[in-house]
Amino acid sequence: MREIVPEVALIATLTRPPSRSGEELTALPARVRFVEVRADQVGSVDPGVLRRHFNGKLVYSLRSRREGGSFDGELAARHERLIAAAERYDRVDLEAERDLVPRVLERIPPERRVISWHGTAADLWDYRDRLGVLDRAAAWLYRMVPTVTHTAEALAALEFLVELGRRDVTAFAAGRAGTWTSLLAPRLGAPVAFGAVELREPDAGEISAAQLVADYGLPSLKPVRELFGIVGSVVSRSLSPRLHNAAYRVASVPALYLPFSAERFEDLWSDRVRAGLAALGMPLKGLTVISPHKEAALAAAAVASPVARRAGAANLLVQRGRSWLATTTDAEGVLSPLRARRVDVARRRVAVVGCGGAGRAAAAAFDGAGAEVTLVNRGLERGRFAASLLGLPFAPLADFAVGDYAIVVNATPCAGHDGEFPFDVRGLARGAIVVDLVVGAAPTPLVRAAEALRHTVIDGREVLLVEARRQFRLMTGRHMAAEAARKLLDGHGNERADEAAERRQAIA
């Protein structure tokens, strides 16, 4: 891979009208150099007001409907707005298909132009043809961003960057299936990286500017020779990238941990994607697997651990030579915190509420440790399947008597958000222990309610910490420092976040 510069310019995109206080701008990391104002979504914003809250440079963008934006006005009116913006903004985004006309180019000098194309999935030939259109006028930056629905479609943007070898072009894929490419593009020569000022929908697949810095170490570019990541249907709010990437930096491991959003596991686990990443000089070496792909991950591996086989699901894939090992750290995630509290689970009655992959692995772990385990699930079909697979008793959630158990594990996405609890904490037996697998920016309502009743509680962040450290060890052969990782999680709890999105991660 060719040598690249050690840093890139960070651009934070504003897609909502800023608040009167401008707190979303003042909260941006100090290393963000540009704010891109999506005027087609934000409307008319006084750049003077923005500059009072942000010390960097401003980029004006008026994305048309033809390129996925909201502006649908006449072309002449569009050009007037672009020319007017050039008087007060540092950069102006021009769409190659409609804005490269003499009147606009005469009023906006090359060093202040961003020439863009946003469209549908493209192959290498499409990128080459599109660049010919963009390259008709000189610019500070050329931006090519197709929207994709499958992981393999996103790969072409990165292959194009490597083929091109230019320092004034960025190419990456938009959409949930393409988010990861925006994180690799700077490592392949793109001079900038884009993140949102604020995240919008919980599962839109966006990366915030704050995440670019905290989770992925930008704008610095450390060497990357191997890729790891997390794959699931919703991964953009996962805390795992922050933990793993910080540990790579501390241990000087030349690796990067990415979020792969895929509706089907096969979208990522294809020969095309894995071979393509290897050809880029960054082979995929390991994956954390979350809902709904744990069963598919188990089936994909040539070798599986006994606990993963018994649970019928894997949450970790690691390459071993030419083969892949499937295993699960869900079992250790529930037992290790109990051992740290000197809780002996042998002969204790344990209820595991939720029969997805994490719940089945937890149940298998407790059973192996000598506990008397009962599976509990709202859906009868999945509950009975888990009971048959594990050879354990099953109780429908409607018949669940929570007071009969010394340890209750919540392995459902419900943790009291929106008033929906997996069980009534008021019915817990005296001295009962609650283990909540839901990971959020702060303790969940279930955790807080159980603690208020003086129960011992293990929350999802503690479980995540155990699992992340174990996964890091299996992936890299090195140790992740527990105290440093804990501080990262605690720091995340102070950030603004959408708990409803985070509670869905790592449960099924």
Short mmCIF file of C-alpha atoms in Angstrom, two decimals:
data_model
loop_
_atom_site.label_atom_id
_atom_site.label_comp_id
_atom_site.label_asym_id
_atom_site.label_seq_id
_atom_site.Cartn_x
_atom_site.Cartn_y
_atom_site.Cartn_z
CA MET A 1 0.00 0.00 0.00
CA ARG A 2 1.35 3.48 -0.84
CA GLU A 3 2.42 5.84 1.89
CA ILE A 4 -0.21 8.34 3.04
CA VAL A 5 -0.11 11.55 5.05
CA PRO A 6 -0.39 11.15 8.84
CA GLU A 7 -3.58 13.21 9.16
CA VAL A 8 -6.76 14.08 7.29
CA ALA A 9 -9.13 17.05 7.52
CA LEU A 10 -12.30 16.35 9.51
CA ILE A 11 -15.56 17.71 8.12
CA ALA A 12 -18.71 17.70 10.29
CA THR A 13 -22.00 17.86 8.35
CA LEU A 14 -24.89 19.91 9.76
CA THR A 15 -28.29 18.55 8.67
CA ARG A 16 -30.53 20.22 11.26
CA PRO A 17 -31.04 23.91 12.02
CA PRO A 18 -28.62 24.78 14.81
CA SER A 19 -30.00 25.52 18.25
CA ARG A 20 -30.05 29.09 19.53
CA SER A 21 -27.25 28.25 21.95
CA GLY A 22 -25.16 26.58 19.23
CA GLU A 23 -24.26 23.82 21.69
CA GLU A 24 -24.01 21.16 18.98
CA LEU A 25 -21.27 23.21 17.30
CA THR A 26 -19.36 24.13 20.44
CA ALA A 27 -19.44 20.43 21.42
CA LEU A 28 -17.60 19.38 18.25
CA PRO A 29 -14.10 17.99 18.82
CA ALA A 30 -11.44 20.69 18.56
CA ARG A 31 -9.81 18.83 15.66
CA VAL A 32 -12.80 19.28 13.33
CA ARG A 33 -11.62 21.75 10.69
CA PHE A 34 -14.79 22.24 8.62
CA VAL A 35 -18.54 22.31 9.12
CA GLU A 36 -20.54 21.48 6.00
CA VAL A 37 -23.94 23.18 6.07
CA ARG A 38 -26.58 21.18 4.18
CA ALA A 39 -28.64 24.22 3.19
CA ASP A 40 -31.17 22.01 1.42
CA GLN A 41 -32.05 20.53 4.82
CA VAL A 42 -31.09 23.28 7.25
CA GLY A 43 -32.53 26.21 5.30
CA SER A 44 -31.11 29.71 5.43
CA VAL A 45 -28.55 29.99 8.21
CA ASP A 46 -26.49 33.08 8.89
CA PRO A 47 -22.87 31.91 8.62
CA GLY A 48 -21.93 34.70 11.02
CA VAL A 49 -24.00 32.96 13.69
CA LEU A 50 -22.26 29.66 12.95
CA ARG A 51 -18.84 31.28 13.20
CA ARG A 52 -19.64 32.50 16.71
CA HIS A 53 -19.84 28.87 17.82
CA PHE A 54 -17.30 27.26 15.46
CA ASN A 55 -13.79 28.54 14.77
CA GLY A 56 -13.08 26.50 11.64
CA LYS A 57 -14.14 26.91 8.02
CA LEU A 58 -17.64 26.56 6.56
CA VAL A 59 -18.74 24.57 3.49
CA TYR A 60 -22.03 25.39 1.75
CA SER A 61 -23.96 22.47 0.21
CA LEU A 62 -27.32 22.64 -1.58
CA ARG A 63 -27.92 18.99 -2.47
CA SER A 64 -30.52 18.52 -5.21
CA ARG A 65 -33.21 15.86 -5.16
CA ARG A 66 -31.53 14.22 -8.11
CA GLU A 67 -28.54 13.55 -5.87
CA GLY A 68 -30.41 12.54 -2.74
CA GLY A 69 -30.98 16.00 -1.28
CA SER A 70 -34.02 18.20 -0.72
CA PHE A 71 -33.51 21.13 -3.09
CA ASP A 72 -35.94 21.05 -6.01
CA GLY A 73 -35.83 24.61 -7.32
CA GLU A 74 -35.08 26.04 -10.73
CA LEU A 75 -31.51 25.75 -11.95
CA ALA A 76 -31.10 29.52 -12.28
CA ALA A 77 -32.24 30.01 -8.69
CA ARG A 78 -29.89 27.30 -7.56
CA HIS A 79 -26.93 28.98 -9.21
CA GLU A 80 -27.84 32.31 -7.63
CA ARG A 81 -27.77 30.73 -4.19
CA LEU A 82 -24.42 29.08 -4.83
CA ILE A 83 -22.88 32.34 -6.01
CA ALA A 84 -24.31 34.20 -3.03
CA ALA A 85 -22.97 31.56 -0.66
CA ALA A 86 -19.49 31.99 -2.06
CA GLU A 87 -19.44 35.50 -0.57
CA ARG A 88 -19.77 34.19 3.00
CA TYR A 89 -18.62 30.55 3.01
CA ASP A 90 -15.09 29.22 2.68
CA ARG A 91 -16.04 26.36 0.34
CA VAL A 92 -19.05 25.76 -1.91
CA ASP A 93 -20.22 22.33 -3.06
CA LEU A 94 -21.00 22.11 -6.76
CA GLU A 95 -22.78 19.20 -8.38
CA ALA A 96 -20.90 18.11 -11.47
CA GLU A 97 -24.05 17.34 -13.44
CA ARG A 98 -25.65 20.79 -13.06
CA ASP A 99 -23.34 23.42 -11.60
CA LEU A 100 -20.19 23.45 -13.75
CA VAL A 101 -21.32 26.33 -15.92
CA PRO A 102 -19.25 29.44 -16.77
CA ARG A 103 -21.29 31.86 -14.65
CA VAL A 104 -20.85 29.77 -11.49
CA LEU A 105 -17.22 28.87 -12.13
CA GLU A 106 -16.30 32.50 -12.79
CA ARG A 107 -17.63 33.53 -9.37
CA ILE A 108 -16.25 30.64 -7.32
CA PRO A 109 -12.48 30.14 -7.64
CA PRO A 110 -11.04 26.60 -7.88
CA GLU A 111 -9.50 26.60 -4.38
CA ARG A 112 -12.97 27.10 -2.88
CA ARG A 113 -14.83 24.44 -4.91
CA VAL A 114 -15.95 21.01 -3.80
CA ILE A 115 -17.21 19.17 -6.88
CA SER A 116 -19.49 16.27 -6.01
CA TRP A 117 -21.47 13.39 -7.33
CA HIS A 118 -24.02 11.43 -5.26
CA GLY A 119 -25.83 8.57 -6.95
CA THR A 120 -26.54 4.86 -6.96
CA ALA A 121 -24.17 1.93 -6.63
CA ALA A 122 -21.27 2.07 -9.05
CA ASP A 123 -18.56 -0.23 -10.34
CA LEU A 124 -15.01 0.77 -11.23
CA TRP A 125 -15.97 1.77 -14.76
CA ASP A 126 -18.70 4.06 -13.41
CA TYR A 127 -16.23 5.80 -11.10
CA ARG A 128 -13.80 6.35 -13.95
CA ASP A 129 -16.54 7.84 -16.13
CA ARG A 130 -17.88 10.01 -13.31
CA LEU A 131 -14.45 11.38 -12.51
CA GLY A 132 -14.17 12.51 -16.12
CA VAL A 133 -17.29 14.61 -15.58
CA LEU A 134 -16.12 16.02 -12.25
CA ASP A 135 -12.62 16.74 -13.54
CA ARG A 136 -13.90 19.21 -16.15
CA ALA A 137 -13.26 21.98 -13.63
CA ALA A 138 -10.45 22.43 -11.10
CA ALA A 139 -11.40 22.09 -7.42
CA TRP A 140 -10.08 21.86 -3.89
CA LEU A 141 -11.83 18.48 -3.49
CA TYR A 142 -13.68 15.99 -5.67
CA ARG A 143 -16.26 13.88 -3.84
CA MET A 144 -17.91 10.70 -5.18
CA VAL A 145 -20.52 9.07 -2.95
CA PRO A 146 -22.93 6.40 -4.23
CA THR A 147 -25.60 4.97 -1.95
CA VAL A 148 -25.40 1.18 -1.60
CA THR A 149 -27.54 -1.55 -0.08
CA HIS A 150 -24.98 -4.37 0.03
CA THR A 151 -21.45 -4.54 1.43
CA ALA A 152 -19.92 -5.81 -1.81
CA GLU A 153 -21.27 -2.79 -3.73
CA ALA A 154 -19.39 -0.47 -1.37
CA LEU A 155 -15.99 -2.01 -2.07
CA ALA A 156 -15.63 -0.44 -5.52
CA ALA A 157 -15.24 3.06 -4.03
CA LEU A 158 -12.13 1.98 -2.15
CA GLU A 159 -10.71 0.08 -5.11
CA PHE A 160 -11.14 3.24 -7.17
CA LEU A 161 -9.24 5.34 -4.64
CA VAL A 162 -6.31 2.95 -4.70
CA GLU A 163 -6.30 2.84 -8.49
CA LEU A 164 -6.47 6.63 -8.75
CA GLY A 165 -3.77 7.53 -6.25
CA ARG A 166 -4.75 11.22 -6.06
CA ARG A 167 -4.79 13.46 -2.97
CA ASP A 168 -7.71 15.65 -4.07
CA VAL A 169 -10.36 12.91 -4.38
CA THR A 170 -12.49 11.09 -1.85
CA ALA A 171 -14.77 8.19 -2.69
CA PHE A 172 -16.85 6.20 -0.25
CA ALA A 173 -20.31 4.65 -0.05
CA ALA A 174 -23.34 6.07 1.72
CA GLY A 175 -26.10 4.05 3.35
CA ARG A 176 -25.89 1.65 6.28
CA ALA A 177 -24.12 -1.00 4.21
CA GLY A 178 -21.41 1.45 3.18
CA THR A 179 -20.61 3.34 6.39
CA TRP A 180 -17.37 1.42 6.95
CA THR A 181 -15.91 2.68 3.66
CA SER A 182 -15.88 6.29 4.91
CA LEU A 183 -13.51 5.12 7.67
CA LEU A 184 -11.17 3.28 5.31
CA ALA A 185 -11.11 5.94 2.57
CA PRO A 186 -8.65 8.20 4.47
CA ARG A 187 -6.33 5.20 4.91
CA LEU A 188 -6.35 4.78 1.13
CA GLY A 189 -5.50 8.35 0.22
CA ALA A 190 -8.65 10.44 0.68
CA PRO A 191 -7.68 13.82 2.16
CA VAL A 192 -10.82 14.28 4.25
CA ALA A 193 -13.20 12.34 6.49
CA PHE A 194 -16.87 13.18 6.95
CA GLY A 195 -18.95 12.79 10.11
CA ALA A 196 -22.28 14.17 11.27
CA VAL A 197 -22.54 17.10 13.66
CA GLU A 198 -25.38 15.15 15.28
CA LEU A 199 -26.70 11.69 14.49
CA ARG A 200 -30.22 11.50 13.11
CA GLU A 201 -32.17 8.23 12.99
CA PRO A 202 -30.81 5.56 15.37
CA ASP A 203 -30.02 3.07 12.62
CA ALA A 204 -29.23 5.36 9.67
CA GLY A 205 -25.67 4.10 9.56
CA GLU A 206 -24.11 7.48 10.22
CA ILE A 207 -20.86 8.19 12.03
CA SER A 208 -20.65 11.38 14.06
CA ALA A 209 -17.64 13.68 14.03
CA ALA A 210 -17.20 12.89 17.72
CA GLN A 211 -17.04 9.17 16.88
CA LEU A 212 -14.44 9.79 14.19
CA VAL A 213 -12.16 11.14 16.90
CA ALA A 214 -13.10 9.02 19.93
CA ASP A 215 -13.81 5.67 18.27
CA TYR A 216 -11.51 5.69 15.23
CA GLY A 217 -8.60 7.92 16.24
CA LEU A 218 -9.00 10.45 13.42
CA PRO A 219 -7.64 12.78 12.18
CA SER A 220 -4.42 10.85 12.88
CA LEU A 221 -3.78 7.93 10.57
CA LYS A 222 -1.94 5.07 12.20
CA PRO A 223 -0.73 2.15 10.02
CA VAL A 224 -3.39 -0.48 9.30
CA ARG A 225 -2.40 -3.96 8.16
CA GLU A 226 -5.36 -5.96 9.46
CA LEU A 227 -9.08 -5.35 9.85
CA PHE A 228 -11.44 -6.49 12.56
CA GLY A 229 -14.99 -5.37 13.17
CA ILE A 230 -18.50 -5.86 14.40
CA VAL A 231 -21.28 -7.11 12.12
CA GLY A 232 -25.00 -6.87 12.75
CA SER A 233 -28.13 -5.21 11.46
CA VAL A 234 -27.57 -2.10 13.63
CA VAL A 235 -23.96 -1.35 14.60
CA SER A 236 -23.37 2.40 14.27
CA ARG A 237 -23.89 3.05 18.00
CA SER A 238 -21.82 0.09 19.21
CA LEU A 239 -19.25 0.82 21.90
CA SER A 240 -16.93 -1.95 20.67
CA PRO A 241 -15.03 0.14 18.07
CA ARG A 242 -14.04 2.61 20.76
CA LEU A 243 -12.69 -0.10 23.05
CA HIS A 244 -10.84 -2.09 20.39
CA ASN A 245 -9.36 0.83 18.46
CA ALA A 246 -8.13 2.51 21.63
CA ALA A 247 -6.48 -0.76 22.66
CA TYR A 248 -4.82 -1.06 19.25
CA ARG A 249 -3.31 2.40 19.68
CA VAL A 250 -2.04 1.67 23.18
CA ALA A 251 -0.52 -1.66 22.14
CA SER A 252 0.79 -0.34 18.78
CA VAL A 253 -1.23 -2.96 16.88
CA PRO A 254 -1.52 -1.93 13.19
CA ALA A 255 -5.22 -2.73 12.96
CA LEU A 256 -8.61 -1.05 12.65
CA TYR A 257 -11.97 -2.19 14.05
CA LEU A 258 -14.91 -1.26 11.81
CA PRO A 259 -18.73 -1.29 11.98
CA PHE A 260 -20.25 -3.52 9.29
CA SER A 261 -24.01 -3.16 8.94
CA ALA A 262 -25.53 -6.05 6.98
CA GLU A 263 -29.08 -7.33 6.71
CA ARG A 264 -27.70 -10.70 5.65
CA PHE A 265 -24.47 -12.13 7.02
CA GLU A 266 -23.57 -13.34 3.53
CA ASP A 267 -23.44 -9.71 2.35
CA LEU A 268 -20.22 -9.31 4.32
CA TRP A 269 -19.07 -12.93 4.43
CA SER A 270 -18.54 -13.23 0.70
CA ASP A 271 -15.41 -14.13 -1.24
CA ARG A 272 -15.74 -10.83 -3.11
CA VAL A 273 -15.56 -8.71 0.06
CA ARG A 274 -12.89 -10.68 1.88
CA ALA A 275 -10.71 -11.00 -1.21
CA GLY A 276 -11.25 -7.32 -2.01
CA LEU A 277 -10.13 -6.20 1.45
CA ALA A 278 -7.08 -8.43 1.26
CA ALA A 279 -6.21 -6.91 -2.14
CA LEU A 280 -6.34 -3.46 -0.53
CA GLY A 281 -3.64 -4.62 1.87
CA MET A 282 -5.98 -4.84 4.87
CA PRO A 283 -7.31 -8.40 5.20
CA LEU A 284 -10.25 -9.13 7.48
CA LYS A 285 -9.03 -11.21 10.45
CA GLY A 286 -11.86 -11.28 12.97
CA LEU A 287 -15.46 -10.28 13.65
CA THR A 288 -17.64 -9.64 16.65
CA VAL A 289 -21.10 -10.87 15.64
CA ILE A 290 -24.37 -9.46 16.97
CA SER A 291 -28.06 -9.78 16.10
CA PRO A 292 -29.28 -11.31 13.87
CA HIS A 293 -26.21 -13.11 12.52
CA LYS A 294 -24.97 -15.36 15.33
CA GLU A 295 -26.40 -18.56 13.89
CA ALA A 296 -25.05 -17.73 10.42
CA ALA A 297 -21.61 -17.00 11.89
CA LEU A 298 -21.53 -20.43 13.51
CA ALA A 299 -22.43 -22.09 10.21
CA ALA A 300 -19.73 -20.12 8.35
CA ALA A 301 -16.79 -21.42 10.39
CA ALA A 302 -14.90 -24.64 9.84
CA VAL A 303 -14.19 -25.01 13.58
CA ALA A 304 -16.40 -24.11 16.53
CA SER A 305 -15.97 -24.13 20.30
CA PRO A 306 -18.09 -26.56 22.35
CA VAL A 307 -20.13 -23.79 24.02
CA ALA A 308 -20.89 -22.17 20.64
CA ARG A 309 -21.95 -25.53 19.24
CA ARG A 310 -24.22 -26.16 22.21
CA ALA A 311 -25.77 -22.68 22.09
CA GLY A 312 -26.22 -22.91 18.33
CA ALA A 313 -24.72 -19.43 17.94
CA ALA A 314 -21.37 -17.63 17.83
CA ASN A 315 -20.57 -14.02 18.62
CA LEU A 316 -16.95 -14.17 17.50
CA LEU A 317 -15.19 -15.29 14.34
CA VAL A 318 -11.39 -15.39 14.30
CA GLN A 319 -9.10 -16.51 11.51
CA ARG A 320 -6.76 -19.32 12.47
CA GLY A 321 -4.40 -20.07 9.61
CA ARG A 322 -6.59 -20.76 6.59
CA SER A 323 -9.64 -21.63 8.67
CA TRP A 324 -12.07 -19.65 10.81
CA LEU A 325 -12.93 -20.40 14.42
CA ALA A 326 -16.43 -19.65 15.72
CA THR A 327 -16.84 -19.19 19.44
CA THR A 328 -18.84 -17.16 21.93
CA THR A 329 -17.77 -14.84 24.71
CA ASP A 330 -21.35 -14.43 25.94
CA ALA A 331 -20.80 -17.25 28.44
CA GLU A 332 -17.77 -15.64 30.04
CA GLY A 333 -19.53 -12.28 29.94
CA VAL A 334 -22.12 -13.43 32.49
CA LEU A 335 -20.01 -15.72 34.66
CA SER A 336 -16.89 -13.59 35.10
CA PRO A 337 -18.63 -10.65 36.86
CA LEU A 338 -20.31 -13.12 39.24
CA ARG A 339 -17.00 -14.80 40.02
CA ALA A 340 -15.51 -11.35 40.72
CA ARG A 341 -18.22 -10.91 43.35
CA ARG A 342 -17.45 -14.38 44.74
CA VAL A 343 -20.89 -15.66 43.77
CA ASP A 344 -21.00 -19.45 43.46
CA VAL A 345 -23.72 -20.30 40.95
CA ALA A 346 -23.67 -24.05 41.59
CA ARG A 347 -27.08 -25.38 42.61
CA ARG A 348 -28.62 -21.89 42.42
CA ARG A 349 -31.84 -21.41 40.50
CA VAL A 350 -31.18 -19.24 37.48
CA ALA A 351 -33.69 -17.82 34.99
CA VAL A 352 -32.47 -16.60 31.61
CA VAL A 353 -35.10 -14.33 30.04
CA GLY A 354 -34.60 -14.25 26.29
CA CYS A 355 -33.65 -17.20 24.08
CA GLY A 356 -31.59 -15.58 21.33
CA GLY A 357 -27.92 -16.39 20.83
CA ALA A 358 -26.74 -14.44 23.91
CA GLY A 359 -29.43 -15.96 26.12
CA ARG A 360 -28.67 -19.50 24.96
CA ALA A 361 -24.93 -19.03 25.54
CA ALA A 362 -25.58 -17.62 29.01
CA ALA A 363 -27.87 -20.53 29.84
CA ALA A 364 -25.29 -23.05 28.63
CA ALA A 365 -22.64 -21.34 30.79
CA PHE A 366 -24.76 -21.45 33.93
CA ASP A 367 -25.72 -25.05 33.26
CA GLY A 368 -22.08 -25.99 32.81
CA ALA A 369 -21.27 -24.29 36.13
CA GLY A 370 -23.81 -26.43 37.97
CA ALA A 371 -26.75 -24.04 38.23
CA GLU A 372 -30.39 -25.06 37.87
CA VAL A 373 -31.32 -23.14 34.75
CA THR A 374 -34.74 -22.31 33.33
CA LEU A 375 -35.20 -20.62 29.98
CA VAL A 376 -37.88 -17.93 29.69
CA ASN A 377 -39.15 -16.37 26.49
CA ARG A 378 -42.17 -14.45 25.24
CA GLY A 379 -42.30 -16.32 21.94
CA LEU A 380 -43.09 -19.99 22.46
CA GLU A 381 -41.45 -21.28 19.27
CA ARG A 382 -38.03 -19.78 20.00
CA GLY A 383 -38.25 -20.74 23.66
CA ARG A 384 -39.04 -24.36 22.91
CA PHE A 385 -36.31 -24.47 20.27
CA ALA A 386 -33.75 -23.24 22.83
CA ALA A 387 -34.99 -25.72 25.43
CA SER A 388 -34.65 -28.59 22.97
CA LEU A 389 -31.20 -27.44 21.85
CA LEU A 390 -29.84 -27.08 25.39
CA GLY A 391 -31.85 -29.79 27.13
CA LEU A 392 -33.15 -27.29 29.71
CA PRO A 393 -36.64 -26.53 31.03
CA PHE A 394 -38.64 -23.68 29.47
CA ALA A 395 -41.24 -21.36 30.97
CA PRO A 396 -43.33 -18.98 28.84
CA LEU A 397 -42.89 -15.38 29.94
CA ALA A 398 -46.60 -15.18 30.79
CA ASP A 399 -46.11 -17.94 33.40
CA PHE A 400 -42.74 -16.72 34.72
CA ALA A 401 -42.54 -16.41 38.51
CA VAL A 402 -39.49 -14.18 38.96
CA GLY A 403 -39.48 -14.62 42.74
CA ASP A 404 -38.51 -18.29 42.41
CA TYR A 405 -34.96 -17.55 41.19
CA ALA A 406 -31.74 -16.45 42.86
CA ILE A 407 -30.22 -15.07 39.62
CA VAL A 408 -32.21 -13.53 36.77
CA VAL A 409 -30.54 -12.69 33.46
CA ASN A 410 -32.13 -10.24 31.05
CA ALA A 411 -31.12 -11.33 27.54
CA THR A 412 -33.89 -9.40 25.76
CA PRO A 413 -33.67 -5.93 24.19
CA CYS A 414 -36.16 -4.66 26.79
CA ALA A 415 -34.66 -2.98 29.83
CA GLY A 416 -37.32 -0.52 30.93
CA HIS A 417 -36.95 1.93 28.06
CA ASP A 418 -40.34 3.34 27.12
CA GLY A 419 -41.71 1.66 30.26
CA GLU A 420 -41.28 -1.89 28.89
CA PHE A 421 -39.55 -4.18 31.39
CA PRO A 422 -38.65 -7.85 30.77
CA PHE A 423 -40.04 -8.78 34.21
CA ASP A 424 -41.37 -7.07 37.34
CA VAL A 425 -38.38 -6.24 39.54
CA ARG A 426 -40.71 -5.83 42.51
CA GLY A 427 -41.29 -9.58 42.44
CA LEU A 428 -37.61 -10.51 42.80
CA ALA A 429 -36.70 -12.68 45.76
CA ARG A 430 -34.78 -11.07 48.58
CA GLY A 431 -31.07 -11.08 47.75
CA ALA A 432 -31.66 -11.99 44.09
CA ILE A 433 -29.00 -10.96 41.57
CA VAL A 434 -29.92 -9.31 38.26
CA VAL A 435 -27.67 -9.56 35.19
CA ASP A 436 -28.71 -7.14 32.42
CA LEU A 437 -27.08 -7.74 29.02
CA VAL A 438 -28.42 -4.53 27.49
CA VAL A 439 -25.60 -2.10 26.68
CA GLY A 440 -26.40 1.61 26.87
CA ALA A 441 -24.74 4.95 27.40
CA ALA A 442 -25.86 4.78 31.04
CA PRO A 443 -27.37 2.18 33.40
CA THR A 444 -30.73 1.05 32.06
CA PRO A 445 -34.04 1.65 33.87
CA LEU A 446 -34.05 -2.07 34.78
CA VAL A 447 -30.64 -1.72 36.45
CA ARG A 448 -31.66 1.43 38.29
CA ALA A 449 -34.93 -0.12 39.48
CA ALA A 450 -33.20 -3.27 40.76
CA GLU A 451 -30.51 -1.23 42.51
CA ALA A 452 -33.14 0.93 44.16
CA LEU A 453 -34.55 -2.26 45.72
CA ARG A 454 -31.02 -3.10 46.97
CA HIS A 455 -30.41 -6.03 44.63
CA THR A 456 -26.93 -6.84 43.36
CA VAL A 457 -26.87 -5.86 39.69
CA ILE A 458 -24.44 -6.52 36.83
CA ASP A 459 -25.15 -4.18 33.94
CA GLY A 460 -24.49 -4.55 30.23
CA ARG A 461 -21.42 -2.35 30.18
CA GLU A 462 -19.66 -4.59 32.67
CA VAL A 463 -20.58 -7.62 30.56
CA LEU A 464 -19.39 -5.81 27.42
CA LEU A 465 -16.06 -5.02 29.07
CA VAL A 466 -15.46 -8.68 29.91
CA GLU A 467 -16.40 -9.79 26.41
CA ALA A 468 -14.43 -7.08 24.62
CA ARG A 469 -11.27 -7.93 26.54
CA ARG A 470 -11.68 -11.62 25.77
CA GLN A 471 -12.39 -10.93 22.10
CA PHE A 472 -9.37 -8.63 21.86
CA ARG A 473 -7.19 -11.39 23.30
CA LEU A 474 -8.52 -13.97 20.85
CA MET A 475 -8.20 -11.61 17.89
CA THR A 476 -4.76 -10.14 18.56
CA GLY A 477 -3.07 -12.35 21.15
CA ARG A 478 -2.65 -9.30 23.40
CA HIS A 479 -4.35 -7.99 26.53
CA MET A 480 -6.73 -5.05 26.69
CA ALA A 481 -6.11 -3.05 29.87
CA ALA A 482 -9.23 -3.31 32.01
CA GLU A 483 -8.97 0.04 33.78
CA ALA A 484 -8.36 2.02 30.59
CA ALA A 485 -11.29 0.29 28.87
CA ARG A 486 -13.54 0.97 31.85
CA LYS A 487 -12.70 4.67 31.71
CA LEU A 488 -13.63 4.75 28.02
CA LEU A 489 -17.04 3.26 28.82
CA ASP A 490 -17.57 5.66 31.70
CA GLY A 491 -16.65 8.57 29.47
CA HIS A 492 -19.14 7.40 26.87
CA GLY A 493 -21.87 7.53 29.50
CA ASN A 494 -21.45 11.29 29.70
CA GLU A 495 -22.15 11.81 26.01
CA ARG A 496 -25.51 12.52 24.48
CA ALA A 497 -26.76 9.28 22.97
CA ASP A 498 -29.91 7.54 21.85
CA GLU A 499 -30.39 4.75 24.39
CA ALA A 500 -33.25 3.27 22.41
CA ALA A 501 -30.80 2.48 19.62
CA GLU A 502 -28.05 1.18 21.85
CA ARG A 503 -30.25 -1.23 23.76
CA ARG A 504 -30.73 -3.31 20.63
CA GLN A 505 -27.05 -4.19 20.31
CA ALA A 506 -25.53 -7.55 21.21
CA ILE A 507 -28.69 -9.18 22.59
CA ALA A 508 -30.16 -11.61 20.08
#
